[in-house]
Short mmCIF file of C-alpha atoms in Angstrom, two decimals:
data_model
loop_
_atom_site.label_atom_id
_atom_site.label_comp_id
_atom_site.label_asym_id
_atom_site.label_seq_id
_atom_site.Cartn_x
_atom_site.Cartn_y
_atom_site.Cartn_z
CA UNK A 1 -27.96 -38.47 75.58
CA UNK A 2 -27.97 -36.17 72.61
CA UNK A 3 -28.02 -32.22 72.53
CA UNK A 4 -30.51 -30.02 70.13
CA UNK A 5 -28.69 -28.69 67.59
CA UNK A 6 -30.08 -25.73 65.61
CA UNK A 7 -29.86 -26.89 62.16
CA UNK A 8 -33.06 -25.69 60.89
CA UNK A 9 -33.62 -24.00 57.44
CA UNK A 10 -33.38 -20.37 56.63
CA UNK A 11 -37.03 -19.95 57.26
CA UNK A 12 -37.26 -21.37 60.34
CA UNK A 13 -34.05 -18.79 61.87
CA UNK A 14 -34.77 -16.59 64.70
CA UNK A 15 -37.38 -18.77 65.87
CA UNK A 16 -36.17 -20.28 69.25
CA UNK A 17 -36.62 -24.10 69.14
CA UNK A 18 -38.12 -25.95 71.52
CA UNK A 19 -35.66 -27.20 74.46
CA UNK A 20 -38.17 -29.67 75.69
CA UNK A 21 -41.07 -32.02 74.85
CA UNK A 22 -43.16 -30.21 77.44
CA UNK A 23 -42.36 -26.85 75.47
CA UNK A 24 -43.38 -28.75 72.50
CA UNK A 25 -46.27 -29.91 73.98
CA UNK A 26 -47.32 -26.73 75.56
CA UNK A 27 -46.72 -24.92 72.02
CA UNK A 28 -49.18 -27.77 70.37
CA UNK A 29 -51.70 -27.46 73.12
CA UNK A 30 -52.21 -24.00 72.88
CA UNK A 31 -52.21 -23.50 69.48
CA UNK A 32 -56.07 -25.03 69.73
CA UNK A 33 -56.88 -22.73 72.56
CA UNK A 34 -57.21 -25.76 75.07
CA UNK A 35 -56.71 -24.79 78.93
CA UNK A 36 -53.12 -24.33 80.40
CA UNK A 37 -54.84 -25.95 83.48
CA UNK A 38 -54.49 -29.27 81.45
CA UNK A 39 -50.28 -28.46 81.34
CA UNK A 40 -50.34 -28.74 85.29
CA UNK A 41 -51.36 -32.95 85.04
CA UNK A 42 -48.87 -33.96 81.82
CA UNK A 43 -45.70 -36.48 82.47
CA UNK A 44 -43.09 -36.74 80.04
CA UNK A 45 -39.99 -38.86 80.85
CA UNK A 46 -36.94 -39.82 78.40
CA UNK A 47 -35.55 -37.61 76.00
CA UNK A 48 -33.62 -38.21 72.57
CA UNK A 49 -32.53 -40.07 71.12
CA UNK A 50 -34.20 -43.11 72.08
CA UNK A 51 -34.25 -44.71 68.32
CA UNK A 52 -31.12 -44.18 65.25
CA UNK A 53 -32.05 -40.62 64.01
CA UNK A 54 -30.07 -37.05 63.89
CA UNK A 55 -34.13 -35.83 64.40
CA UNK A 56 -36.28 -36.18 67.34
CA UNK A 57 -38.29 -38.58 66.16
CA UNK A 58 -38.59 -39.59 70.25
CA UNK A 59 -40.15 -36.02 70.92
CA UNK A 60 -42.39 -35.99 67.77
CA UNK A 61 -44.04 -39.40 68.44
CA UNK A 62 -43.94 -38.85 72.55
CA UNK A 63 -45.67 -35.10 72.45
CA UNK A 64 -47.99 -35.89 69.52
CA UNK A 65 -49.78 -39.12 71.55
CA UNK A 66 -49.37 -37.01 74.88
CA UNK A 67 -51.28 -34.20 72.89
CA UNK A 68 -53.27 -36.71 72.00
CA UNK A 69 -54.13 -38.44 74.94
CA UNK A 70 -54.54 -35.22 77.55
CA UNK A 71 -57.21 -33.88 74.99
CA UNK A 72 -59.31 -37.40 76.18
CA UNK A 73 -58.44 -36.18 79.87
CA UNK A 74 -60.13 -33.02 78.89
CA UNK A 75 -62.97 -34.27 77.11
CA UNK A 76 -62.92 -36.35 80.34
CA UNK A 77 -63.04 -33.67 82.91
CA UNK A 78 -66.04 -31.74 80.78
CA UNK A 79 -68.16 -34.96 81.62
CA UNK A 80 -67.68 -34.39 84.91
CA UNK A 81 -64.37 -36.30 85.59
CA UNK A 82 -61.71 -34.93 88.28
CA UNK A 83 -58.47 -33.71 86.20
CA UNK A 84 -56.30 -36.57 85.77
CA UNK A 85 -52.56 -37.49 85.21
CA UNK A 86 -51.54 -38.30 81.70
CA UNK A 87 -47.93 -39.84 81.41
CA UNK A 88 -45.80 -41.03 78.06
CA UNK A 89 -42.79 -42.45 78.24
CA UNK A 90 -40.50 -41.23 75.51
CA UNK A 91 -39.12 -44.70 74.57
CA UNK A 92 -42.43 -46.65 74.38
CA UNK A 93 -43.99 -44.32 72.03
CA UNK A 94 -41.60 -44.78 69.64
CA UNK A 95 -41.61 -48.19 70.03
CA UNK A 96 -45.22 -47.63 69.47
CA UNK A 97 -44.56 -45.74 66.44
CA UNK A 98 -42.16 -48.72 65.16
CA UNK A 99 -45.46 -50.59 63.68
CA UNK A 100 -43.93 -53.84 65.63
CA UNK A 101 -46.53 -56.66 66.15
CA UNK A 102 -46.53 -60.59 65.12
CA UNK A 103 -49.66 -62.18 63.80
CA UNK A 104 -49.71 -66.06 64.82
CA UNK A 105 -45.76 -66.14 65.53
CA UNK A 106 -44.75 -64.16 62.42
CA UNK A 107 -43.36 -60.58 61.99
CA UNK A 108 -45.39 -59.62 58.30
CA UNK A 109 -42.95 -57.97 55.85
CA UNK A 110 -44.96 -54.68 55.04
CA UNK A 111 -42.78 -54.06 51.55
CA UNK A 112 -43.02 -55.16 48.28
CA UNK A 113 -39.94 -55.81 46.49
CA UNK A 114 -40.19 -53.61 44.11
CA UNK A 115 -40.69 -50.49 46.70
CA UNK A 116 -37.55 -48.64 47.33
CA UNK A 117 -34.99 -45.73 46.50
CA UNK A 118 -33.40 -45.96 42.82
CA UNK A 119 -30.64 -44.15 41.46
CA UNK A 120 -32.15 -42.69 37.61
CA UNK A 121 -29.95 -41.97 34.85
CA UNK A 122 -29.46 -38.24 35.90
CA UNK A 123 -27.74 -39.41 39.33
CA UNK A 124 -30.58 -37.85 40.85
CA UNK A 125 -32.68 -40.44 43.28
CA UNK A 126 -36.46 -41.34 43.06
CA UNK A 127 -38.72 -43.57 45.51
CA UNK A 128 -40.98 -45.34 44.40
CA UNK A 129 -43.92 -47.23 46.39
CA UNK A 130 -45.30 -50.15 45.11
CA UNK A 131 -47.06 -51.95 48.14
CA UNK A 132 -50.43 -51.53 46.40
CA UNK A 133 -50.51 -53.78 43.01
CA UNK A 134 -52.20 -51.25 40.96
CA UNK A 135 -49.61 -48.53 42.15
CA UNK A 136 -46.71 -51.19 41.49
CA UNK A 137 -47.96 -52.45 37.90
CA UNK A 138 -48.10 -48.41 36.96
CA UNK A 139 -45.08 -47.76 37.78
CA UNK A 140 -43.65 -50.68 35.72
CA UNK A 141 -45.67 -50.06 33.00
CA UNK A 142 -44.05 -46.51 32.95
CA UNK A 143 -40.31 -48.10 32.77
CA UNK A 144 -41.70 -50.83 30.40
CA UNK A 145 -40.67 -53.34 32.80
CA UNK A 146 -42.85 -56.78 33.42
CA UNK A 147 -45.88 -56.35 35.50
CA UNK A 148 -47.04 -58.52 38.07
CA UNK A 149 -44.87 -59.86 41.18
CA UNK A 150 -41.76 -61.43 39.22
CA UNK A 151 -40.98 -57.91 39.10
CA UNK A 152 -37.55 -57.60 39.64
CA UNK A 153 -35.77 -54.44 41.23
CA UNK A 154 -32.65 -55.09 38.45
CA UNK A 155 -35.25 -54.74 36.26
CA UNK A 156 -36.32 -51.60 37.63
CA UNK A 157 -32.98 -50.27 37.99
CA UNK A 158 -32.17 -50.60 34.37
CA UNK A 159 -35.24 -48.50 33.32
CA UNK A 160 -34.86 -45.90 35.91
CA UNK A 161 -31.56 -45.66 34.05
CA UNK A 162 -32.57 -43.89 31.15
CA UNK A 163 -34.65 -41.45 33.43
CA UNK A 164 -33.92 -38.12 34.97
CA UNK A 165 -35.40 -38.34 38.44
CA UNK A 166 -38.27 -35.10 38.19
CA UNK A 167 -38.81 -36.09 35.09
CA UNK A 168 -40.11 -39.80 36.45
CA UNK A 169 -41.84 -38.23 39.47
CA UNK A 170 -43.90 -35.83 37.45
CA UNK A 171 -44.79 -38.42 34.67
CA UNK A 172 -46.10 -40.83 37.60
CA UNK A 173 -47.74 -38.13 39.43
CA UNK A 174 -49.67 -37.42 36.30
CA UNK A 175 -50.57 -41.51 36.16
CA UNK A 176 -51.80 -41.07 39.68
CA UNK A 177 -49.04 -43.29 40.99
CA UNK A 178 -47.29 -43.03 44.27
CA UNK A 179 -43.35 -41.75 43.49
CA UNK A 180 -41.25 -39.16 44.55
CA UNK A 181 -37.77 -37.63 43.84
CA UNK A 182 -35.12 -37.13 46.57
CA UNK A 183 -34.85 -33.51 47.27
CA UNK A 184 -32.44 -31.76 49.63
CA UNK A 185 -34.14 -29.60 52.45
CA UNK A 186 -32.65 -26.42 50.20
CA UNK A 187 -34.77 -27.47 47.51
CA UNK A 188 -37.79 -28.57 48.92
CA UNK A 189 -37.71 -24.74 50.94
CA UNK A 190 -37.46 -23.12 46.99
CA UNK A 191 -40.46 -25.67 46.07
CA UNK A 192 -44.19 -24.02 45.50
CA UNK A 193 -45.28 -26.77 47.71
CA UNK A 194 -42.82 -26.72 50.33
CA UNK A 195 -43.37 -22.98 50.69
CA UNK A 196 -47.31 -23.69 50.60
CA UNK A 197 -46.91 -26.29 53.45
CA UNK A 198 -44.62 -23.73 55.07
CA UNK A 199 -47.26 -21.37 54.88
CA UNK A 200 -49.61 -23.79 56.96
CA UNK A 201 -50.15 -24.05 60.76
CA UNK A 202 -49.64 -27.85 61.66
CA UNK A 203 -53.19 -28.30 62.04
CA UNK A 204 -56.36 -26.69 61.56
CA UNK A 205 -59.67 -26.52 62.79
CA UNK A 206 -62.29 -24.57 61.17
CA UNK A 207 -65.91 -23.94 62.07
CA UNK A 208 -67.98 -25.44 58.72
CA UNK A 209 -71.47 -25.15 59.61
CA UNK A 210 -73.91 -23.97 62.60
CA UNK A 211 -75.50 -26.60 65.19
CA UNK A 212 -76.20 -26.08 68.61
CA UNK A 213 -73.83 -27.62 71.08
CA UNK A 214 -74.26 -31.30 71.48
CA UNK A 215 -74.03 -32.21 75.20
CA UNK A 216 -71.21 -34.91 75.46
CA UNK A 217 -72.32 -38.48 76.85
CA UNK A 218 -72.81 -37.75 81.05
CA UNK A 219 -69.72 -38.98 83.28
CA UNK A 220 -69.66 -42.43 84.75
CA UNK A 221 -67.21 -43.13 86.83
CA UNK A 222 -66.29 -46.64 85.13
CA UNK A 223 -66.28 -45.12 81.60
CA UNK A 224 -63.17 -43.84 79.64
CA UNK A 225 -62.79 -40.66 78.77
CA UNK A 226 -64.86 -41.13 74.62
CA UNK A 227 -67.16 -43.85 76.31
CA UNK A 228 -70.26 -43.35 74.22
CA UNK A 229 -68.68 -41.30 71.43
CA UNK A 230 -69.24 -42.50 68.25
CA UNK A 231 -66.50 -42.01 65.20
CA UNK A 232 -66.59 -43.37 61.42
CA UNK A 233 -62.97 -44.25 60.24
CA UNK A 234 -62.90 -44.30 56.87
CA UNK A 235 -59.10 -44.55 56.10
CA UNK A 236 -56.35 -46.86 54.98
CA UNK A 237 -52.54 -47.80 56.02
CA UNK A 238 -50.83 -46.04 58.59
CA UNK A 239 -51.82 -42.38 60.15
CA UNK A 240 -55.78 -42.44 60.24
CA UNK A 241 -56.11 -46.15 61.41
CA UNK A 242 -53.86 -44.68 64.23
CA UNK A 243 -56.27 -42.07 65.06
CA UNK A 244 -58.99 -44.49 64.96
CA UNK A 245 -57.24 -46.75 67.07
CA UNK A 246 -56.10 -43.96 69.33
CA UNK A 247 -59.49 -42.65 70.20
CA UNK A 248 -60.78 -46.56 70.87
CA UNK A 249 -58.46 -46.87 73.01
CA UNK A 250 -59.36 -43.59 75.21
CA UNK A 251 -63.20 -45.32 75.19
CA UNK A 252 -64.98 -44.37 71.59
CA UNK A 253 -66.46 -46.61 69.41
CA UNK A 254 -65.06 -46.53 66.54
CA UNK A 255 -66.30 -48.08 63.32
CA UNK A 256 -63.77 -49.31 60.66
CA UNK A 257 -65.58 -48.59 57.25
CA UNK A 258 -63.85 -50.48 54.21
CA UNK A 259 -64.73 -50.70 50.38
CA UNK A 260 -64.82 -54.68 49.19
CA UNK A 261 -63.14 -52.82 45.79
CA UNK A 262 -60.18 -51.75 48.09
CA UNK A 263 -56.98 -53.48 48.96
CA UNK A 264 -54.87 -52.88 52.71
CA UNK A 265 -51.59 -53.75 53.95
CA UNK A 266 -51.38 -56.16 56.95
CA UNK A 267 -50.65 -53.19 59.44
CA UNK A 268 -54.83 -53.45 59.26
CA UNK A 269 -53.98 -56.15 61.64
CA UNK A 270 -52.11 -54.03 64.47
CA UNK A 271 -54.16 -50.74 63.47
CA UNK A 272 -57.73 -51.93 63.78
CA UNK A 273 -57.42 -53.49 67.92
CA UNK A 274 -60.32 -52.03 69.60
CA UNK A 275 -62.71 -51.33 66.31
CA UNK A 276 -65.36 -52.42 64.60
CA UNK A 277 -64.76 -53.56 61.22
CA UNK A 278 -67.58 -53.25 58.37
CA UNK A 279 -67.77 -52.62 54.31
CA UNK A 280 -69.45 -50.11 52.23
CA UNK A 281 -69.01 -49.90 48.60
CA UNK A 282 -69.97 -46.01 48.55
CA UNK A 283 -69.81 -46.58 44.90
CA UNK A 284 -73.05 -48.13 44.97
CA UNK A 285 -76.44 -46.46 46.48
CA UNK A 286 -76.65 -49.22 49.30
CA UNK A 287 -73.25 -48.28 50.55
CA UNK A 288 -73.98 -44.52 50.32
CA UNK A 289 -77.13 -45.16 52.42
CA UNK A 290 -75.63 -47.34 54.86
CA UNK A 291 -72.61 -45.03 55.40
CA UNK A 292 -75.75 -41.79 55.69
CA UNK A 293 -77.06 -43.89 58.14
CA UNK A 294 -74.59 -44.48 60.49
CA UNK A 295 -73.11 -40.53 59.66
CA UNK A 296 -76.76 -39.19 61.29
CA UNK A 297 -75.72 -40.71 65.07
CA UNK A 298 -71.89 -40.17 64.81
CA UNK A 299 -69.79 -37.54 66.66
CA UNK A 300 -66.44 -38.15 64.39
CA UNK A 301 -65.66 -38.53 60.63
CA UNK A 302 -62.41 -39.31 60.08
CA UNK A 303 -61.02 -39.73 56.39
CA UNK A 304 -57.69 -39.65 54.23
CA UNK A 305 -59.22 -39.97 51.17
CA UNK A 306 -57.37 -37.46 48.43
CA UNK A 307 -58.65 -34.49 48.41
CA UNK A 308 -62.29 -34.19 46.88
CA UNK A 309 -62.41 -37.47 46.93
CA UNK A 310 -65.12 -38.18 49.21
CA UNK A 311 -67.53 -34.65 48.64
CA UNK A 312 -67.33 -36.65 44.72
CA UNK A 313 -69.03 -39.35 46.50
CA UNK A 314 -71.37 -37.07 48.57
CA UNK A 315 -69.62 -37.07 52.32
CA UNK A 316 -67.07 -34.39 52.07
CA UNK A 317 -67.00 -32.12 54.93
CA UNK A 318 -70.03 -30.02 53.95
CA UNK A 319 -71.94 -32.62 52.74
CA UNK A 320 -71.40 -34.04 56.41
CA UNK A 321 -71.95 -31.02 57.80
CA UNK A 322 -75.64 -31.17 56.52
CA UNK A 323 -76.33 -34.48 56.50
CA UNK A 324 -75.02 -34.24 60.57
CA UNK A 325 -74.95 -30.77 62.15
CA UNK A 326 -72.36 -30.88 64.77
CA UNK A 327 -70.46 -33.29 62.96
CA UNK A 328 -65.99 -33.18 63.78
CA UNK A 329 -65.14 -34.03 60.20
CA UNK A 330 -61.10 -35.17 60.25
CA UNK A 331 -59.43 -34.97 56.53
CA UNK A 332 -55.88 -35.97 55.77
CA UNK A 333 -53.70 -35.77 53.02
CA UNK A 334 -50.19 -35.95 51.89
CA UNK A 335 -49.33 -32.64 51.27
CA UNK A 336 -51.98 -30.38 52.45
CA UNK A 337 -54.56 -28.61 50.84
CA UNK A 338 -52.73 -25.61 49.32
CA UNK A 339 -50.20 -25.70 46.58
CA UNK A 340 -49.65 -27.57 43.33
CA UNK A 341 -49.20 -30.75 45.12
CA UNK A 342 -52.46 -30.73 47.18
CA UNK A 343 -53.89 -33.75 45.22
CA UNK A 344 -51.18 -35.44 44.22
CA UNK A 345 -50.87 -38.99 46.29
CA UNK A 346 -48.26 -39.93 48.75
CA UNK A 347 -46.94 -42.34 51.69
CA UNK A 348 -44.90 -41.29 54.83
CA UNK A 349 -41.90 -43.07 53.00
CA UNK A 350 -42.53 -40.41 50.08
CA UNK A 351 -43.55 -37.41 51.84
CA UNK A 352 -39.74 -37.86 53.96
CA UNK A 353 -38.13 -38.17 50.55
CA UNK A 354 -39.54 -35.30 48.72
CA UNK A 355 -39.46 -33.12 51.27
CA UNK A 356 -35.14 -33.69 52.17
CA UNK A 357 -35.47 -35.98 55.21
CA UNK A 358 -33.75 -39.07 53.78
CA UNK A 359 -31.19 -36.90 52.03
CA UNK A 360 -30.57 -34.70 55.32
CA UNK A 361 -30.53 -37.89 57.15
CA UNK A 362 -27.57 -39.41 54.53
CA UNK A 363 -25.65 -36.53 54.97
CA UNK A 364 -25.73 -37.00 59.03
CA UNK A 365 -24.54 -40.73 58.60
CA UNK A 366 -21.54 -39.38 56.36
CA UNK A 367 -23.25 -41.68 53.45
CA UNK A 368 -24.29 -40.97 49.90
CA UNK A 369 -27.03 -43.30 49.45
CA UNK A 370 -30.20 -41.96 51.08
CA UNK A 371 -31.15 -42.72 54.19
CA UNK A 372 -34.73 -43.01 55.83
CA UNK A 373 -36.36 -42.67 59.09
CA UNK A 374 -36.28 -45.62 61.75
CA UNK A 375 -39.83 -45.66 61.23
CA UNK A 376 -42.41 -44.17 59.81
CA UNK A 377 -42.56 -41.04 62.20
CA UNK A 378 -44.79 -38.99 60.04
CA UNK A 379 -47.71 -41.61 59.62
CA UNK A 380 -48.24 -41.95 63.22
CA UNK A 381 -47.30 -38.37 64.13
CA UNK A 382 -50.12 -37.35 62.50
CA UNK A 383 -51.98 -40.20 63.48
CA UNK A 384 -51.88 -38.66 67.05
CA UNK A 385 -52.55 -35.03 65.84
CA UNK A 386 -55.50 -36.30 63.86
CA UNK A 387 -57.19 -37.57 67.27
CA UNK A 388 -55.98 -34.53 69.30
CA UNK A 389 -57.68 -32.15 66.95
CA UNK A 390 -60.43 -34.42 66.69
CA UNK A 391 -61.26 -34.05 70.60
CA UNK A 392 -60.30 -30.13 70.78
CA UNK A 393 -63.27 -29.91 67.48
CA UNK A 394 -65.53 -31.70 69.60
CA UNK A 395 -64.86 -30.02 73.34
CA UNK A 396 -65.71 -27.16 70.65
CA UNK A 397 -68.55 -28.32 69.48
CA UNK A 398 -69.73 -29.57 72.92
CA UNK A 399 -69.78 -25.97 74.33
CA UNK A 400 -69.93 -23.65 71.68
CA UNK A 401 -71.63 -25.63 68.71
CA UNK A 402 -70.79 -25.74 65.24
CA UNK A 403 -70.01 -28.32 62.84
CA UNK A 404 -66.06 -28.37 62.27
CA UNK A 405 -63.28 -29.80 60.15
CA UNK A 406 -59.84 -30.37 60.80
CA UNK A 407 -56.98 -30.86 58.61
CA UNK A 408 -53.57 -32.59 58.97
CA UNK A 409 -50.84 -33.56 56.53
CA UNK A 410 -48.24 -35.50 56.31
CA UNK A 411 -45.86 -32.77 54.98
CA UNK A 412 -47.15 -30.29 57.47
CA UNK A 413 -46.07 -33.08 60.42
CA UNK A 414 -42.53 -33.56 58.64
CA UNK A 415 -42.30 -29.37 58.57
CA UNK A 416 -43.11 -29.43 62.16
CA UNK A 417 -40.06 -32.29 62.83
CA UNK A 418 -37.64 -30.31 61.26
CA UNK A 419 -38.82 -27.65 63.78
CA UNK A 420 -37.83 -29.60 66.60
CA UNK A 421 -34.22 -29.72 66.01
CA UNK A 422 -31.17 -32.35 65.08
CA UNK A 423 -30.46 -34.66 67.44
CA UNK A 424 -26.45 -34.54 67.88
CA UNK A 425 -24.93 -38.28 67.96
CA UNK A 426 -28.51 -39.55 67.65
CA UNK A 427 -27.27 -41.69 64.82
CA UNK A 428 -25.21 -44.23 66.98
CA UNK A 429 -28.17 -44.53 69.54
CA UNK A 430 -28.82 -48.50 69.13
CA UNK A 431 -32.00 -49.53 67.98
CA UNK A 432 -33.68 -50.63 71.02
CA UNK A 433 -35.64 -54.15 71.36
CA UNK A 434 -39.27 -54.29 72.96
CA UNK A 435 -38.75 -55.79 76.06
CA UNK A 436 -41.54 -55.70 78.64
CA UNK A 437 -43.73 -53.70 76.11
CA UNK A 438 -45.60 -56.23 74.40
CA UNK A 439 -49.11 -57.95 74.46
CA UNK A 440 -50.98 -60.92 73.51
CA UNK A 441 -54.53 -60.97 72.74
CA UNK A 442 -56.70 -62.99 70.53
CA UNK A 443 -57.75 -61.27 67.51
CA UNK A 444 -59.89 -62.08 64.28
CA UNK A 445 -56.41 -62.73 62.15
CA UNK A 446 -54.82 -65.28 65.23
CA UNK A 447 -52.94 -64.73 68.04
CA UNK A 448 -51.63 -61.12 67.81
CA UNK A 449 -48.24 -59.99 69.80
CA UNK A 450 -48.13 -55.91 69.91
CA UNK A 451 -46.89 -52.92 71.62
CA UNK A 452 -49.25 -51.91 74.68
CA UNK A 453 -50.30 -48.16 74.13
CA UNK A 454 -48.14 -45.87 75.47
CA UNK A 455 -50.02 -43.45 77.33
CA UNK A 456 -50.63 -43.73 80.74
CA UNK A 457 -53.91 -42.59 82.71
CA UNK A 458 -54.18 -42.10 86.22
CA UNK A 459 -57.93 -42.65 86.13
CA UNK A 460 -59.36 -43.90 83.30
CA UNK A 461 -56.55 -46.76 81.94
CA UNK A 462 -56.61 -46.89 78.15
CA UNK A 463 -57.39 -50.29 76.67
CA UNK A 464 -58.79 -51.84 73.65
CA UNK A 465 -61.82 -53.89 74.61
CA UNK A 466 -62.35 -55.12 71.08
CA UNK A 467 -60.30 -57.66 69.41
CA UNK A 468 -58.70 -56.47 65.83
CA UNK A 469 -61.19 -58.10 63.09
CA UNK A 470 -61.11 -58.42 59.59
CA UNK A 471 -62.92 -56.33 57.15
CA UNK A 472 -66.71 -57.00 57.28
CA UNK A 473 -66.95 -58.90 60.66
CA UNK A 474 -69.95 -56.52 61.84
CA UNK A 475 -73.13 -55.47 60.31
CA UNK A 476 -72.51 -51.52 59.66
CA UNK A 477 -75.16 -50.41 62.76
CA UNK A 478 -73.77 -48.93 65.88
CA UNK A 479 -73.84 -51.37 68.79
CA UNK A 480 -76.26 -50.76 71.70
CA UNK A 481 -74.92 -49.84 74.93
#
């Protein structure tokens, strides 16, 4: 078992870090002002490491889905529920957070080959993610390299040669293409956007608009805690279709909204169990009204669109606001919405190497290539914290009123890691196998073979009750209940 060392950057001194995940989840709880009575009923077992990592990946993905899962207790116990217990099990969730399933027998390889850390001309390192074709074809067409997928990393490799590594990222981020430069955590702290994250609280929930208070759904004492509770999900790849698939599990009905112009990874598969799956093309007036019409009966809009993006389109938090007083709007982004970078696109894999995770992580393993994270901790991090501020906005709304909007980023979950500490030896922890924490269900794609959710109610078991479909399997109406 490793110890907490305090190897946190200049501006983080004189805090005391957390010795615990129940300090870390007490710290997160409060910070939205949700009752300490709620502490009393938590369970949190294991403690790092539990995966390869110098950080506590364990306690990020374990307090975030606790946090996560005890705000559906609460929304639970304002219906009229008795308190209940809520366990997590350090280990599963970040076997959870691993991404790990098999669609009919076979494991899908998420990563193009092009995707990966280069070494440019300067010595310097850059990252560059390709899974999306339009991203990957940029990016070649920036080093002059051959489009399409013969594609060749040698290829890349030369190119990158004759680059200095900012110099690439900049040039790409002006192409609105997804690339990043390896930074140390010494440089990212001297960055304008790494002091604007810093700046930040990990999440935030602000009061948009005035409604009155929108009486939640009555108890029933077979219903989960969101039974009734309708959210739109209008995001891609990792950390939204977590939250999505988060708060279907704890009972909502959630409603997958894709664009037909739109591509997605095959994590859709593993991320969409439990949701309905429909398309809009809000670039054309039927999609706009179809997505207006199911936006006037929801609870929950969830969407990682960049910045502005959507209100362009007509459904940005205001917009929602009005169109659906008492509407929990839920926006992420890469790198939050201060600072030069606020717009500027980004992956988990990107947002750990600009901001000196896989550098800090290389220097732990006593190596001088870079080094990521055993999985992609800040995606579903913030995955969790997405549907834990979701449920504080609307136990809000529910007794107070208001329309609100909350805001998490990837870089403001990978500031809060580095809060938690180094893990001491957690680098020679053995990558574990996923023994006794799989499933088998049917699902629109095949057979699928995942990781059961992690949290554990005493009450109200979560479960997904609808199989993972493809894109466009249900009309876009809200199902009768």
């Amino acid at each position: 078992m490793g110890n907490l060392m305090d190897l946190r950057p200049s501006f983080l001194k004189g805090r005391a870090p957390a010795k615990t995940p129940l300090d870390v989840l007490q710290k997160l709880w409060r910070s939205v002002d949700l009752p300490d009575e709620s502490l009393s009923h938590v369970v949190l077992t294991g403690a790092d490491p539990v995966l390869p990592s110098s950080f506590a990946v364990g306690a990020a993905a374990q307090t975030s889905m606790a946090a996560a899962a005890l705000a559906a207790a609460e929304i639970w116990h304002l219906r009229g529920g008795a308190r209940q217990q809520v366990s997590v099990d350090m280990l599963h969730a970040a076997q959870e957070c691993r991404s790990h399933f098999k669609i009919n027998g076979i494991t899908p390889n998420p990563w193009d080959p092009v995707t990966g850390l280069y070494r440019c001309g300067d010595g310097s390192w850059v990252r560059i993610h390709a899974n999306f074709a339009h991203h990957r074809d940029g990016a070649l067409a920036l080093l002059g390299c051959p489009p399409g997928d013969g594609a060749t990393r040698a290829a890349v490799e030369r190119a990158l040669g004759r680059w200095n590594a900012f110099d690439f990222e900049q040039v790409a981020a002006d192409a609105g293409l997804a690339v990043a430069a390896m930074r140390s955590f010494d440089e990212w702290d001297r960055h304008p956007q790494g002091q604007a994250v810093a700046a930040q609280p990990l999440l935030t929930i602000e009061r948009i608009g005035e409604a009155d208070p929108r009486p939640l759904p009555k108890y029933r004492h077979d219903a989960r805690p969101l039974q009734d509770i309708r959210v739109l999900d209008l995001t891609r790849i990792i950390a939204g279709p977590v939250c999505g698939r988060a708060l279907a599990a704890y009972g909502a009905d959630v409603m997958l909204v894709n664009s037909p112009q739109l591509p997605n990874i095959d994590n859709i598969i593993d991320t969409s169990r439990g949701k309905l799956s429909v398309l809009a093309d809000l670039d054309t007036a039927d999609g706009r009204i179809a997505l207006g019409n199911l936006l006037r009966s929801a609870h929950v809009f969830v969407q990682g669109y960049r910045p502005g993006g959507l209100a362009a389109l007509g459904f940005g938090p205001r917009d929602a606001a009005r169109i659906r007083p008492g509407i929990v709007y839920v926006s992420l982004s890469a790198y939050g919405n201060a600072g030069p970078w606020s717009n500027r696109r980004g992956f988990d894999s990107l947002v750990q190497t600009a901001t000196g995770f896989n550098h800090a992580e290389a220097q732990a393993a006593g190596q001088e290539a870079p080094k990521a994270l055993p999985m992609q901790i800040l995606d579903h991090a913030s995955g969790y914290l997405m549907a834990f501020g979701a449920q504080a906005a609307l136990a809000r709304q529910a007794t107070e009123g208001g329309s609100w909007h909350v805001q998490v980023s990837l870089a403001q979950t990978a500031h809060w890691l580095r809060s938690l500490g180094r893990v001491e030896g957690g680098l020679a922890c053995p990558m574990p196998g996923f023994d006794g924490l799989l499933e088998t269900e049917p699902s629109g794609f095949g057979e699928l073979i995942a990781v059961r959710h992690a949290a554990q109610f005493s009450e109200t078991p979560a479960r997904w009750t609808r199989p993972s479909s493809p894109p466009g399997t249900h009309p876009t109406v809200w199902p009768f209940h």
